[in-house]
Short mmCIF file of C-alpha atoms in Angstrom, two decimals:
data_model
loop_
_atom_site.label_atom_id
_atom_site.label_comp_id
_atom_site.label_asym_id
_atom_site.label_seq_id
_atom_site.Cartn_x
_atom_site.Cartn_y
_atom_site.Cartn_z
CA MET A 1 -0.01 -0.02 -0.01
CA VAL A 2 1.34 3.41 -0.97
CA GLN A 3 -0.10 6.65 0.26
CA LEU A 4 0.48 9.64 -2.11
CA LYS A 5 -0.20 13.18 -1.09
CA LEU A 6 -1.16 15.54 -4.00
CA GLU A 7 0.40 18.95 -3.26
CA ILE A 8 -0.27 21.99 -5.40
CA LYS A 9 1.03 25.48 -5.77
CA ALA A 10 -0.56 28.41 -7.64
CA GLU A 11 -0.67 32.15 -7.89
CA LEU A 12 -3.99 33.41 -6.51
CA GLU A 13 -5.20 36.90 -7.19
CA ASN A 14 -7.87 38.21 -4.83
CA LEU A 15 -9.14 34.69 -4.19
CA ALA A 16 -9.42 33.34 -0.62
CA ASN A 17 -9.30 29.68 -1.76
CA PHE A 18 -9.93 27.11 -4.45
CA GLN A 19 -10.54 23.37 -4.50
CA PRO A 20 -12.16 20.58 -6.61
CA GLN A 21 -15.95 20.74 -6.79
CA GLY A 22 -16.31 17.55 -4.80
CA GLY A 23 -14.03 18.85 -2.05
CA CYS A 24 -10.61 17.71 -0.91
CA ASP A 25 -11.54 14.67 1.20
CA ASP A 26 -14.54 12.99 -0.40
CA PRO A 27 -14.89 9.54 1.30
CA ASP A 28 -16.88 8.32 -1.77
CA PHE A 29 -13.90 8.84 -4.08
CA SER A 30 -12.85 5.29 -4.76
CA TYR A 31 -11.87 3.82 -8.15
CA TYR A 32 -11.05 0.41 -9.43
CA PHE A 33 -8.60 0.26 -12.35
CA LYS A 34 -7.45 -2.45 -14.69
CA CYS A 35 -4.39 -1.94 -16.89
CA LYS A 36 -5.12 -2.49 -20.56
CA PHE A 37 -1.57 -3.60 -21.27
CA CYS A 38 -0.59 -5.95 -18.50
CA GLY A 39 -4.06 -6.87 -17.04
CA ARG A 40 -3.05 -5.84 -13.44
CA ASP A 41 -5.80 -4.35 -11.34
CA GLY A 42 -5.81 -2.01 -8.38
CA THR A 43 -7.71 0.66 -6.48
CA ILE A 44 -7.16 4.28 -5.66
CA SER A 45 -9.14 5.80 -2.69
CA MET A 46 -9.10 9.23 -1.22
CA ILE A 47 -8.30 9.31 2.54
CA PRO A 48 -10.79 11.70 4.27
CA GLY A 49 -9.57 14.37 6.63
CA ARG A 50 -6.09 14.77 5.16
CA GLY A 51 -6.73 17.29 2.36
CA ARG A 52 -7.79 20.89 2.36
CA PRO A 53 -8.53 23.78 -0.04
CA TYR A 54 -5.61 25.78 -1.39
CA THR A 55 -5.67 29.21 0.23
CA ILE A 56 -4.38 32.74 -0.42
CA GLU A 57 -1.92 32.21 2.50
CA ASP A 58 -0.54 29.20 0.67
CA SER A 59 -0.17 31.28 -2.48
CA GLU A 60 1.60 34.09 -0.59
CA SER A 61 4.04 31.65 0.97
CA GLN A 62 4.90 30.31 -2.54
CA GLU A 63 5.13 26.80 -1.06
CA PHE A 64 3.35 23.56 -2.05
CA ALA A 65 0.33 22.76 0.09
CA PRO A 66 -1.47 19.43 0.56
CA LEU A 67 -4.69 19.16 -1.49
CA MET A 68 -5.59 15.41 -1.22
CA LEU A 69 -4.18 12.11 0.07
CA PHE A 70 -4.72 8.90 -1.83
CA ASP A 71 -4.35 5.24 -0.84
CA CYS A 72 -2.96 3.49 -3.91
CA ARG A 73 -3.05 -0.30 -4.18
CA GLY A 74 -1.66 -1.86 -7.28
CA PHE A 75 -0.96 1.48 -8.98
CA GLU A 76 1.03 4.58 -8.42
CA LEU A 77 -0.19 8.06 -9.49
CA VAL A 78 2.31 9.75 -11.72
CA GLU A 79 0.47 12.61 -13.35
CA PHE A 80 -2.26 15.07 -12.51
CA TYR A 81 -4.13 17.49 -14.82
CA PHE A 82 -5.96 20.60 -13.49
CA LYS A 83 -8.60 20.42 -16.32
CA ASP A 84 -12.21 21.24 -15.14
CA GLY A 85 -14.37 20.85 -12.02
CA TRP A 86 -12.98 23.50 -9.66
CA VAL A 87 -14.59 26.04 -7.38
CA ALA A 88 -13.19 29.20 -5.77
CA GLU A 89 -14.15 32.02 -3.40
CA SER A 90 -12.96 35.55 -3.68
CA THR A 91 -11.69 37.58 -0.77
CA SER A 92 -15.02 39.52 -0.93
CA GLY A 93 -17.03 36.26 -0.73
CA THR A 94 -18.08 35.83 -4.36
CA LYS A 95 -18.23 32.15 -5.33
CA TYR A 96 -17.04 30.80 -8.65
CA LYS A 97 -18.22 27.45 -9.82
CA GLU A 98 -17.37 25.25 -12.89
CA ILE A 99 -13.87 26.65 -13.15
CA ASN A 100 -11.73 24.99 -15.82
CA PHE A 101 -8.15 25.23 -16.67
CA LEU A 102 -8.40 23.72 -20.20
CA ASP A 103 -7.04 26.97 -21.64
CA GLY A 104 -4.48 27.54 -18.86
CA ASP A 105 -5.33 30.14 -16.26
CA PHE A 106 -8.59 31.33 -14.72
CA VAL A 107 -9.36 35.11 -14.94
CA GLU A 108 -12.59 36.89 -14.00
CA TYR A 109 -13.81 40.17 -12.49
CA ASP A 110 -15.31 40.25 -9.01
CA GLU A 111 -18.14 42.86 -9.19
CA LYS A 112 -18.75 42.69 -5.41
CA GLY A 113 -15.05 43.25 -4.62
CA GLU A 114 -14.56 45.49 -7.65
CA CYS A 115 -11.32 43.76 -8.55
CA PRO A 116 -9.86 41.19 -10.89
CA VAL A 117 -9.57 37.58 -9.68
CA GLY A 118 -7.43 34.83 -11.08
CA ILE A 119 -5.55 31.57 -10.70
CA SER A 120 -2.25 31.12 -12.62
CA ASP A 121 1.06 29.26 -12.63
CA LEU A 122 -0.51 25.97 -11.48
CA LYS A 123 1.96 23.30 -10.36
CA HIS A 124 1.55 19.92 -8.68
CA ARG A 125 3.65 17.04 -7.23
CA PHE A 126 2.98 13.75 -5.59
CA VAL A 127 4.75 12.97 -2.30
CA VAL A 128 4.96 9.48 -0.77
CA THR A 129 3.71 9.64 2.85
CA LYS A 130 2.93 7.22 5.66
#
């Protein structure tokens, strides 16, 4: 059994936090996989209570922060794509749903806060934990 922590780093502009739409510790996240090439099978499950949203404080520190922790049996995660299915909240409280990074960065205007908001320079890494 391998536990892999997904850590992310990003540049947040006037956003308090962002995270996947389903949250960072969904206990129902469990997948069974079978390799098309070798026929091996395995499971990947999210471990609840070990992840958290990425915050403006994380962005200001310019350090990687833990987003999710996975229990991997039979497989090891090697890549992560930020694609779609994200939510964020601005520093003024405006909520943004259905954020996607298919074109790269996220940029909007917060009418309530009267300022631009954005997420850019997304990076990730997997760290083996115990």
